[in-house]
C-alpha positions as a printed NumPy array, in Angstrom:
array([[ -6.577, -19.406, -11.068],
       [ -4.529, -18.579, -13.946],
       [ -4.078, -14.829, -15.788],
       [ -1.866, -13.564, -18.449],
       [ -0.99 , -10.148, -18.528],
       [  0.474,  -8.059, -21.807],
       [  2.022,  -5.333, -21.765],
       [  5.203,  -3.926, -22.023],
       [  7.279,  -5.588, -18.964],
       [ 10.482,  -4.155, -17.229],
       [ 12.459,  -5.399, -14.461],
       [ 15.536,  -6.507, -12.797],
       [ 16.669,  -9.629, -11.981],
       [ 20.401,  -8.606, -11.803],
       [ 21.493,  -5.045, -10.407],
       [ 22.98 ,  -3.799, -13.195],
       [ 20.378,  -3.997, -16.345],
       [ 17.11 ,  -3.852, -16.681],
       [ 15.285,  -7.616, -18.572],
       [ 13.031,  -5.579, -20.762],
       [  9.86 ,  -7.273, -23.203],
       [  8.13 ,  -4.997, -25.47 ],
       [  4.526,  -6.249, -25.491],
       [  5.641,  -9.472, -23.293],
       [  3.342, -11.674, -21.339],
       [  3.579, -12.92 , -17.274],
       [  1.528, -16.154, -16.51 ],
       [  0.233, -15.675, -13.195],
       [ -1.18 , -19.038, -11.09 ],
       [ -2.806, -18.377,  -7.195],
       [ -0.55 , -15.193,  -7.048],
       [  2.944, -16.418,  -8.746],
       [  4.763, -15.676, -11.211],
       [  4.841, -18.789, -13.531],
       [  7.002, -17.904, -16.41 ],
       [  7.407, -14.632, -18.495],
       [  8.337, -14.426, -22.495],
       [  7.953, -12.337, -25.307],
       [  6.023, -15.841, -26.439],
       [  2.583, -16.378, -25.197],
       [  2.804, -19.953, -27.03 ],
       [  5.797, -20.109, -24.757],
       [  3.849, -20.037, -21.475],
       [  1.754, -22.944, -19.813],
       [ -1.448, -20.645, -20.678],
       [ -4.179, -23.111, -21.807],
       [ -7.399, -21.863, -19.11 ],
       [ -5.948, -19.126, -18.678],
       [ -7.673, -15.182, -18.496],
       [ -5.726, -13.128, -20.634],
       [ -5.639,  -9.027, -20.099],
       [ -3.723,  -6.892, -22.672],
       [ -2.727,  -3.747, -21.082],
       [ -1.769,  -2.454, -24.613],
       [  0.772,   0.587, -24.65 ],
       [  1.107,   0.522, -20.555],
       [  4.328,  -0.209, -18.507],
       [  3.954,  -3.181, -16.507],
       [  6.544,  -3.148, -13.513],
       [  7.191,  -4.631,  -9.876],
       [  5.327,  -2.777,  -6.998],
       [  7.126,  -0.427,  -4.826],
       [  8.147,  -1.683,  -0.947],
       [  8.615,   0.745,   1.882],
       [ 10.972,  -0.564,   4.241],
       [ 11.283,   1.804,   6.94 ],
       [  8.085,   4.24 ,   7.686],
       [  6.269,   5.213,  11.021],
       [  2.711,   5.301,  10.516],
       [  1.607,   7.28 ,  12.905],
       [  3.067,  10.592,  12.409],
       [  1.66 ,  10.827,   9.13 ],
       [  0.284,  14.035,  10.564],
       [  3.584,  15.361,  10.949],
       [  5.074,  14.803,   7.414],
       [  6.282,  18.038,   6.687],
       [  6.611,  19.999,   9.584],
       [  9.695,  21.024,  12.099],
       [ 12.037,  20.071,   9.144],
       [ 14.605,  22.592,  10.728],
       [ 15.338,  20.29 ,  13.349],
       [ 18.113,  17.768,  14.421],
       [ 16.737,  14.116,  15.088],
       [ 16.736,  14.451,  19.145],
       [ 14.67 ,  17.676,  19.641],
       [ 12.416,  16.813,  16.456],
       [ 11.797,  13.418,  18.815],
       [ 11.05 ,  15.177,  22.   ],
       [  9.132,  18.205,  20.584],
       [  6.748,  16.925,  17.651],
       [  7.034,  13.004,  16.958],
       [  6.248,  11.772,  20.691],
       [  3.577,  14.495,  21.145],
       [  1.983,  12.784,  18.275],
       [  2.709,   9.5  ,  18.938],
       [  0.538,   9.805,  22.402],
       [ -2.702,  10.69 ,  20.608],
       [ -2.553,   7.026,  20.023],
       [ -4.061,   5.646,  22.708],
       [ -6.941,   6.608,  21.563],
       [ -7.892,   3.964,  19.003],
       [-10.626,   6.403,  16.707],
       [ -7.783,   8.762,  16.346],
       [ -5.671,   5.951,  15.077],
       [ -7.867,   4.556,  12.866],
       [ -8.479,   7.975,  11.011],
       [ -4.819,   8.421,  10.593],
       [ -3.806,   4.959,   9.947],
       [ -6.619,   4.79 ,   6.947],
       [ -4.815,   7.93 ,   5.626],
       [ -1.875,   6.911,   6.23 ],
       [ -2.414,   3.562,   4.022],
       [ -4.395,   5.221,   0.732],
       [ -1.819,   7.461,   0.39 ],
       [  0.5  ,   4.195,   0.403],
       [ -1.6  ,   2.66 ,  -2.106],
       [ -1.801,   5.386,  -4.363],
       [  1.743,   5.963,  -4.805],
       [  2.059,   2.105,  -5.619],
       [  3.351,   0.673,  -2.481],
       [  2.11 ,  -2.995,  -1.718],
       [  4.767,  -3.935,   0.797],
       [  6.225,  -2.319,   3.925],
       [  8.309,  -2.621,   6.863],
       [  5.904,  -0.296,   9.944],
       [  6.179,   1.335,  12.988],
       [  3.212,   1.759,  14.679],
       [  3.584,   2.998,  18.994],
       [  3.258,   1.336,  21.836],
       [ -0.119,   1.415,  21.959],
       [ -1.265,  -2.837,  21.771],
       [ -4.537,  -2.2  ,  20.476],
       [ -3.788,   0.628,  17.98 ],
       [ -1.107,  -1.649,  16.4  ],
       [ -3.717,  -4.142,  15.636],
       [ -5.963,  -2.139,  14.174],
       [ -2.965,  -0.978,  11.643],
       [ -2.256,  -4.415,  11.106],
       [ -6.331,  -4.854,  10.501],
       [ -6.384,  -2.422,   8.207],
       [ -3.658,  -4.009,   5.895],
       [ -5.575,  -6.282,   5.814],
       [ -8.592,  -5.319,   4.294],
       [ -6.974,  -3.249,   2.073],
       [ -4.887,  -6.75 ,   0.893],
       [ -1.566,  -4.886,   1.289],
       [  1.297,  -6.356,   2.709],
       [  3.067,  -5.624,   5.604],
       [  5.18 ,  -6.205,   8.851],
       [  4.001,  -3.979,  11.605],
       [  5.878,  -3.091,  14.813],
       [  4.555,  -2.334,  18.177],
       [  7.031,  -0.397,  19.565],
       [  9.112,  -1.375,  22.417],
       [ 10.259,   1.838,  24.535],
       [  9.989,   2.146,  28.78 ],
       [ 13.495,   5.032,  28.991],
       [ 13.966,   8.78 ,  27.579],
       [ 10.176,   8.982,  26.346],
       [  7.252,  11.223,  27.809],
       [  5.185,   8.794,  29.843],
       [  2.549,   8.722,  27.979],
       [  4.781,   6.169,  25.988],
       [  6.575,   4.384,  28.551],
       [  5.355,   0.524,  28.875],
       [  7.268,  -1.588,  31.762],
       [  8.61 ,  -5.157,  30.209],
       [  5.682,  -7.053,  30.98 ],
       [  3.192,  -4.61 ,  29.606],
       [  5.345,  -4.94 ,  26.4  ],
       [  5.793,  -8.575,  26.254],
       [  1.777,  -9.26 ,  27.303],
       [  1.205,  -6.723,  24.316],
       [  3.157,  -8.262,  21.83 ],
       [  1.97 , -11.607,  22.614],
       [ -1.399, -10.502,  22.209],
       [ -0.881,  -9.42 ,  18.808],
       [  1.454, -12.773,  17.847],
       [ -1.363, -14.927,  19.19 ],
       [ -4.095, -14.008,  16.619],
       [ -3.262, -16.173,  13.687],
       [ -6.502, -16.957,  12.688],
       [ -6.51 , -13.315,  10.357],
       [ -2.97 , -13.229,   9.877],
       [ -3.014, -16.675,   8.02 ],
       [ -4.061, -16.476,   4.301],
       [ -5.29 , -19.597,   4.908],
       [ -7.781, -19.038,   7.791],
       [ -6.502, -21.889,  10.191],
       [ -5.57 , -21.566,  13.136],
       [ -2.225, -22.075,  14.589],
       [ -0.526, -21.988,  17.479],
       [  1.79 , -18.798,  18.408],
       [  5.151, -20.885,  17.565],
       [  4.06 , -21.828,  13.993],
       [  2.955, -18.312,  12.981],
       [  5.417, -18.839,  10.016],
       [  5.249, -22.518,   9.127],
       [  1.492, -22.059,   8.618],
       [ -0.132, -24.565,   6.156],
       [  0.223, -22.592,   3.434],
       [  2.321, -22.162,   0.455],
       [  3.059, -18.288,   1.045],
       [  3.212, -16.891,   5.161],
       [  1.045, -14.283,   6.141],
       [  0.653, -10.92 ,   3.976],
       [  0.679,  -8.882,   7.833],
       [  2.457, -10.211,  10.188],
       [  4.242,  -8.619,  13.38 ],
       [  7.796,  -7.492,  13.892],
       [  9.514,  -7.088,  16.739],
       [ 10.525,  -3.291,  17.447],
       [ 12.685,  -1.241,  19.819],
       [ 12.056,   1.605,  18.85 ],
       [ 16.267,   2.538,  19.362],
       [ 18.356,   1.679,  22.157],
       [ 18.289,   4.991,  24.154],
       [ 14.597,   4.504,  24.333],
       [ 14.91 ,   0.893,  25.641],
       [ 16.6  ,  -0.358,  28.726],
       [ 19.078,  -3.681,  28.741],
       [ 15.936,  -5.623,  30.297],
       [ 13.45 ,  -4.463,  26.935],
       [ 15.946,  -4.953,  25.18 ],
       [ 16.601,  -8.599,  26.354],
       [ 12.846,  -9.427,  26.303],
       [ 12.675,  -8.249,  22.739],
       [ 15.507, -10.633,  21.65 ],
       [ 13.745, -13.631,  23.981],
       [ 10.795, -13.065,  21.761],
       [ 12.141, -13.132,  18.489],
       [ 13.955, -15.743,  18.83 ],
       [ 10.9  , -17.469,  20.869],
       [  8.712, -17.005,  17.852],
       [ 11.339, -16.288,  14.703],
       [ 10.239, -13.44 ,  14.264],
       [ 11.542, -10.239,  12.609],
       [ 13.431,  -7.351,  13.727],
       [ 13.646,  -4.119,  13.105],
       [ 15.278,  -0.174,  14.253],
       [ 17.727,   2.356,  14.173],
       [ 21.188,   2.55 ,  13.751],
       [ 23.978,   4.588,  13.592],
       [ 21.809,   8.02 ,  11.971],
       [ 23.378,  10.685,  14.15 ],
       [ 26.523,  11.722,  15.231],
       [ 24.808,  12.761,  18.709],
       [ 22.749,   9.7  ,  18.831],
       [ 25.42 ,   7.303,  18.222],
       [ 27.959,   8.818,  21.316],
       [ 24.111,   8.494,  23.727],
       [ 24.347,   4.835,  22.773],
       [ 28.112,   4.371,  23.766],
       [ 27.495,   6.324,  26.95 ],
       [ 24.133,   4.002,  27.96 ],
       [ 25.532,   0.401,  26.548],
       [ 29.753,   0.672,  27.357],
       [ 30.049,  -3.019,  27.172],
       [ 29.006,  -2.758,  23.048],
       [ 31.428,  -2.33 ,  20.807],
       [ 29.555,  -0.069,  18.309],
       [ 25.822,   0.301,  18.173],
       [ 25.475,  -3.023,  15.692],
       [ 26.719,  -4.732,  18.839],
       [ 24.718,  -3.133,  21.55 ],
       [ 21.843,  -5.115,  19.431],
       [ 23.46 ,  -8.272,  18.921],
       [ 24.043,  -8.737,  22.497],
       [ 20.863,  -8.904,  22.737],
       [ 19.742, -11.001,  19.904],
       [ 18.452,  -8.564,  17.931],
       [ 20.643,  -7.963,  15.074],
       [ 20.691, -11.136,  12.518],
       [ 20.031, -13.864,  15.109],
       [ 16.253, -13.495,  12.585],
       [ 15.847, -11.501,  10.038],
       [ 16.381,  -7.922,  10.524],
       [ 16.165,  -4.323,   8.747],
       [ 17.983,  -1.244,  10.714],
       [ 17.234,   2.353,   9.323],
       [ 20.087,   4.547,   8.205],
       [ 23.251,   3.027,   9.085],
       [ 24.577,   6.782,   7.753],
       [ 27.803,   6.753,  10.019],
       [ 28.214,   2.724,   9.894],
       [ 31.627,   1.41 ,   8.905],
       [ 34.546,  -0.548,  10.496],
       [ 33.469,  -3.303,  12.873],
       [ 30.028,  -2.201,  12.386],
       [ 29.495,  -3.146,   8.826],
       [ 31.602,  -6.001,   9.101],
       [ 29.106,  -7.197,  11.978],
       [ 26.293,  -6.346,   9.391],
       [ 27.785,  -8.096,   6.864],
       [ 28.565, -11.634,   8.781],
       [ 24.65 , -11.326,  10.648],
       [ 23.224, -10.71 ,   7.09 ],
       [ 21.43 ,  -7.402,   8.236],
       [ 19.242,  -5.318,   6.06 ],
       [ 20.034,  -1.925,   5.499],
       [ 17.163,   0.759,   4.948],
       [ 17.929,   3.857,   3.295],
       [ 16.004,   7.01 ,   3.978],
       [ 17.585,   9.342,   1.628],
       [ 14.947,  12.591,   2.57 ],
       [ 14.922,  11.497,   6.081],
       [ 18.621,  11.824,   6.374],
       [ 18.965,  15.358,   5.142],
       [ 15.692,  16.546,   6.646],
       [ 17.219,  15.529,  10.053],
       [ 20.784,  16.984,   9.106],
       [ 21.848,  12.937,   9.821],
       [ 24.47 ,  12.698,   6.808],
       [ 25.223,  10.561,   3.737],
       [ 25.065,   6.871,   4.207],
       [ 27.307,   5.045,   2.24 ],
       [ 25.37 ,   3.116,   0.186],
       [ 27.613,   2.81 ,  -2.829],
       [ 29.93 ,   0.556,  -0.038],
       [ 26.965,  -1.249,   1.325],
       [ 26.257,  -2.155,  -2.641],
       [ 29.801,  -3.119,  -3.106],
       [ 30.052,  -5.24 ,   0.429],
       [ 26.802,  -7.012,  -0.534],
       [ 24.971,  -6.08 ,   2.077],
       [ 20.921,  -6.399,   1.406],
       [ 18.853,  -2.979,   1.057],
       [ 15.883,  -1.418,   0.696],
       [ 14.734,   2.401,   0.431],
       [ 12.372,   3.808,   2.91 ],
       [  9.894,   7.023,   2.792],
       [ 10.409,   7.68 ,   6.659],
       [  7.496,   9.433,   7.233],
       [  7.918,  11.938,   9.189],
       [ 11.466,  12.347,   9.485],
       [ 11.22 ,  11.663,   5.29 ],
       [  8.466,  13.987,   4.182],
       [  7.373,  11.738,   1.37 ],
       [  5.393,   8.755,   0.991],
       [  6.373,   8.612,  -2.799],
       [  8.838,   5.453,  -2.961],
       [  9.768,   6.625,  -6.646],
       [ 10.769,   9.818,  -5.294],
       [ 13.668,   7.637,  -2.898],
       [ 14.86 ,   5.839,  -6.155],
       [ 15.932,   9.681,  -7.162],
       [ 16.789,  10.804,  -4.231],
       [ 18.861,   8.035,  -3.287],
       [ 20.575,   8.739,  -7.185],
       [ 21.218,  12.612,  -5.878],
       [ 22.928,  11.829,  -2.673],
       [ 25.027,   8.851,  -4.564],
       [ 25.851,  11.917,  -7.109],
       [ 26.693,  14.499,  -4.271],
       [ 28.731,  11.401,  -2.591],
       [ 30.481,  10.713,  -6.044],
       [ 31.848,  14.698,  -6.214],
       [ 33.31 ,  14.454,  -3.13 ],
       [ 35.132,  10.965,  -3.63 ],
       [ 35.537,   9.85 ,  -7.25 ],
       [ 36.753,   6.557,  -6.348],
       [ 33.138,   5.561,  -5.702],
       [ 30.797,   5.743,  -8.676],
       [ 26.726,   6.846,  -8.173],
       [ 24.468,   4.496,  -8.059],
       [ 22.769,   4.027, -11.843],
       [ 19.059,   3.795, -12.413],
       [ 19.155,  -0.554, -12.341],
       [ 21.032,  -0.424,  -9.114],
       [ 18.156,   1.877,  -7.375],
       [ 15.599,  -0.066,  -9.238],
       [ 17.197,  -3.155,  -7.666],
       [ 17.129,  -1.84 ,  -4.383],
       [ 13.584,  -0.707,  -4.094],
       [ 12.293,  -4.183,  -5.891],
       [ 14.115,  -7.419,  -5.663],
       [ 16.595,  -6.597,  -2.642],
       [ 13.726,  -4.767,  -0.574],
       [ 11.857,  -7.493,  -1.522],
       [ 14.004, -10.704,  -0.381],
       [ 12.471,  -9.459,   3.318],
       [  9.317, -10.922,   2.739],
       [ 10.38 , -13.758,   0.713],
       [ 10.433, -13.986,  -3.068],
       [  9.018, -10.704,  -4.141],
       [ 10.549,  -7.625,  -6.338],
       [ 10.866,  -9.293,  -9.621],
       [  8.957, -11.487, -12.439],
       [ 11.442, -14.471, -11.896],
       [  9.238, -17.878, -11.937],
       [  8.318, -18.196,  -8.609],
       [  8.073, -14.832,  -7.444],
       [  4.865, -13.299,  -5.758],
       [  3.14 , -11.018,  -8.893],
       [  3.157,  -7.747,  -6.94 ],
       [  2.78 ,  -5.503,  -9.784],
       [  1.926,  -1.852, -11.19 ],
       [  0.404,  -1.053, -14.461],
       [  1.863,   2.394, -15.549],
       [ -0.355,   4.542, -18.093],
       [  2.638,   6.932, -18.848],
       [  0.91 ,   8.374, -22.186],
       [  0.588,  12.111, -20.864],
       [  4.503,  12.231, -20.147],
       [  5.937,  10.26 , -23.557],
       [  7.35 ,  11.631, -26.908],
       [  6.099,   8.659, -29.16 ],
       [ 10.418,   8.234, -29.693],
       [ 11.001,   7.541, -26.541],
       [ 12.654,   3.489, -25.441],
       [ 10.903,   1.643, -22.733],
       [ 13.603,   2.327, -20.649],
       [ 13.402,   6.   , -20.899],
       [  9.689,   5.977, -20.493],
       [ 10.336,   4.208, -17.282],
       [ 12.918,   6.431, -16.421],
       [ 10.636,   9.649, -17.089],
       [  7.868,   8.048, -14.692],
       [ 10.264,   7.532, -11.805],
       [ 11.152,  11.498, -11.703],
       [  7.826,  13.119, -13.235],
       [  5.426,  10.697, -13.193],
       [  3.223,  10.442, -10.649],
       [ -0.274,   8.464,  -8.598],
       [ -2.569,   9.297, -11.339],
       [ -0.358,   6.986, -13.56 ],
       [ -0.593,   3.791, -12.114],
       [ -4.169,   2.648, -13.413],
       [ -3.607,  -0.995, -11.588],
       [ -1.861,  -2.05 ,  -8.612],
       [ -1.619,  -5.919,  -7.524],
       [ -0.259,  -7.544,  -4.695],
       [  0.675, -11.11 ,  -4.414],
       [ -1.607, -11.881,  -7.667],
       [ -4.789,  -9.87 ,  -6.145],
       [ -5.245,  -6.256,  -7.264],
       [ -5.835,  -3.862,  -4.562],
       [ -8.799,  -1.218,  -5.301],
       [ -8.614,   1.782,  -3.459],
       [ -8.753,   1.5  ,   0.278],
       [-11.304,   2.92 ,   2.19 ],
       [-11.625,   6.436,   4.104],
       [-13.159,   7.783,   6.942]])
């Protein structure tokens, strides 16, 4: 099917400007972008349903690429904390309430409305360790027609018991959850385990799993291995932690003394760019590290809120940019206390700005760049996604920023004024791979 959307279009193909069309058009075919111009008599649009969205903003959708679902219930509180008694005191506490699969569900339905109404179509999840609370997360993307890669997480050391699972457990678990293609293919076939991602289909899945250690003190060398075997056994995704605390990072050197840096006590396992993979933070990564990153081709989410909240540092995004490393922006709920993804674009501007007083050789990161990050580079994870390039998936927000204008304001500034004041109630429509999403249910 075939649509045509007008309205006033902004986004970035290149890091460093904005591709702006007052009242352009986007041809949208089966949930790709097809061609975009300020031309409609440009565009292959002969069958075509045209919608003109009129004085609205018409942008890419928001990705989280780094959140834990479950303690949703948490965002906000202990925020005096460092990361390892926060853990131990309030985040595995809640984290056990998921075995029971009611209790998830009410959270987990929570957890994704509030997702949807702050525009985000795409994320990167942690769910626990609990098998059959993960699938109903990954369910419930489902219905809602969001997209996502959803983690059961893999811990059995230095966790309550109540979230310890032995290997097999894990690995029978995860299996489980790989196994049922039939409703993660867009298609409806079913496939075999080992073709999850070669599916007969133009586009893979819109949920699919990931694999997940949780971090490496919470996993020993035998998890850890299995959780490598099975990435590589099904190409599947990776993602975790790295390198967030100072006190973290010297527990990993003590329990792994054979790894170089943290990077490494994941790539000996095969679990750090052997498939694709996202690691949170990276605040205190440099040296060898980042160099490892950099040849492995490993994502870098940055959790801006999450990093302060948790008295974690800086990370040095401004290098990352530089080095070319990919990256996204993450809410990291509950470390992060919002779910607002265009709150990270300014908060990862005001830690780039407190970064920039203390070294002037490094400039902050512009309003493109952060734009960038949260679209088109968050959005190579999933494939082509984050921009209105022929080709890409049309995930895609419809901004009604009339309340917050002056009539004189450019596009750009109108934009600009959304990311910092703007919020839910302006996004009138939000679509995800060419579908738009209505407003999940409740219970």
């Amino acid at each position: 099917m075939k649509n045509v959307y007008k309205a006033h279009i902004l986004f970035t193909k290149e890091k460093d400007h904005f591709e702006v069309l007052e009242n352009g058009y986007i041809l949208v075919e089966d949930g790709i972008v097809k061609g975009v111009s300020s031309n409609l008599r440009e565009l292959d649009y002969e069958g075509a349903k045209v919608t003109d969205f009129g004085n609205k903003l018409l942008i890419p959708a928001m990705n989280d690429m780094h959140v834990h679902a479950p303690q949703v219930h948490n965002q906000g509180v202990a925020m005096d904390l460092e990361l390892l008694p926060w853990l131990q005191n309030y985040t595995f506490p809640e984290e056990s309430k998921y075995a029971d699969v009611a209790y998830a569900e009410r959270m987990y339905r929570r957890f994704i409305h509030t997702q949807w109404l702050f525009g985000t179509m795409r994320s990167v999840v942690f769910a626990t360790v609990h098998t059959d609370s993960t699938r109903k997360l990954m369910h419930l993307y489902q219905e809602a027609g969001m997209g996502a890669m959803v983690g059961k997480v893999a811990m059995n050391r230095n966790c309550p018991d109540a979230l310890c699972e032995d290997v097999d457990a894990y690995v029978e678990g995860q299996e489980s959850l790989i196994a049922e293609a039939t409703w993660l293919s867009p298609s409806g076939r079913r496939a075999e385990p080992s073709s999850l991602f070669t599916l007969h289909s133009s586009l893979p899945p819109l949920v699919r799993p990931i694999i997940t250690p949780r971090f490496v003190p919470s996993c020993t060398p035998e998890l850890l291995k299995a959780c490598g075997e099975l990435a590589d056994k099904y190409q599947l995704p990776v993602q975790s932690h790295l390198s967030e605390n100072v006190s973290e990072i010297a527990w990993v050197a003590e329990l792994e003394p054979e790894s170089e840096n943290y990077g490494d006590a994941y790539n000996r396992y095969g679990l750090f760019g052997q498939t694709p993979t996202i690691m949170a933070h990276c605040v205190w990564t440099h040296g060898k590290e980042l160099e490892l990153m950099k040849r492995n081709g490993v994502m870098v989410a940055h959790c801006p809120t999450s990093n302060f909240n948790i008295a974690s540092g800086m990370a040095p995004i401004r290098t990352f940019l530089d080095e070319g490393l990919p990256i996204g922006l993450g809410s990291d709920i509950s470390g992060g206390h919002d779910l607002n993804m265009f709150r990270m674009l300014v908060y990862a501007i005001q830690v780039s700005k407190m970064q920039y007083q203390q070294n002037h050789d490094k400039p902050f990161l512009t309003l493109p760049e952060i734009f960038w990050i949260a679209t088109k580079s968050a959005g190579s994870f999933f494939g082509k996604v984050g921009s209105f390039e022929p080709g890409y998936e049309f995930d895609a927000l419809v901004i009604d920023d009339s309340v917050l204008y002056p009539s004189e304001y450019s596009l750009l500034h109108r934009l600009e004024r959304f990311i910092y004041v703007g919020d839910d109630r302006q996004i009138v429509h939000r679509f995800c791979r060419g579908v738009e999403v209505k407003e999940p249910e409740m219970i």
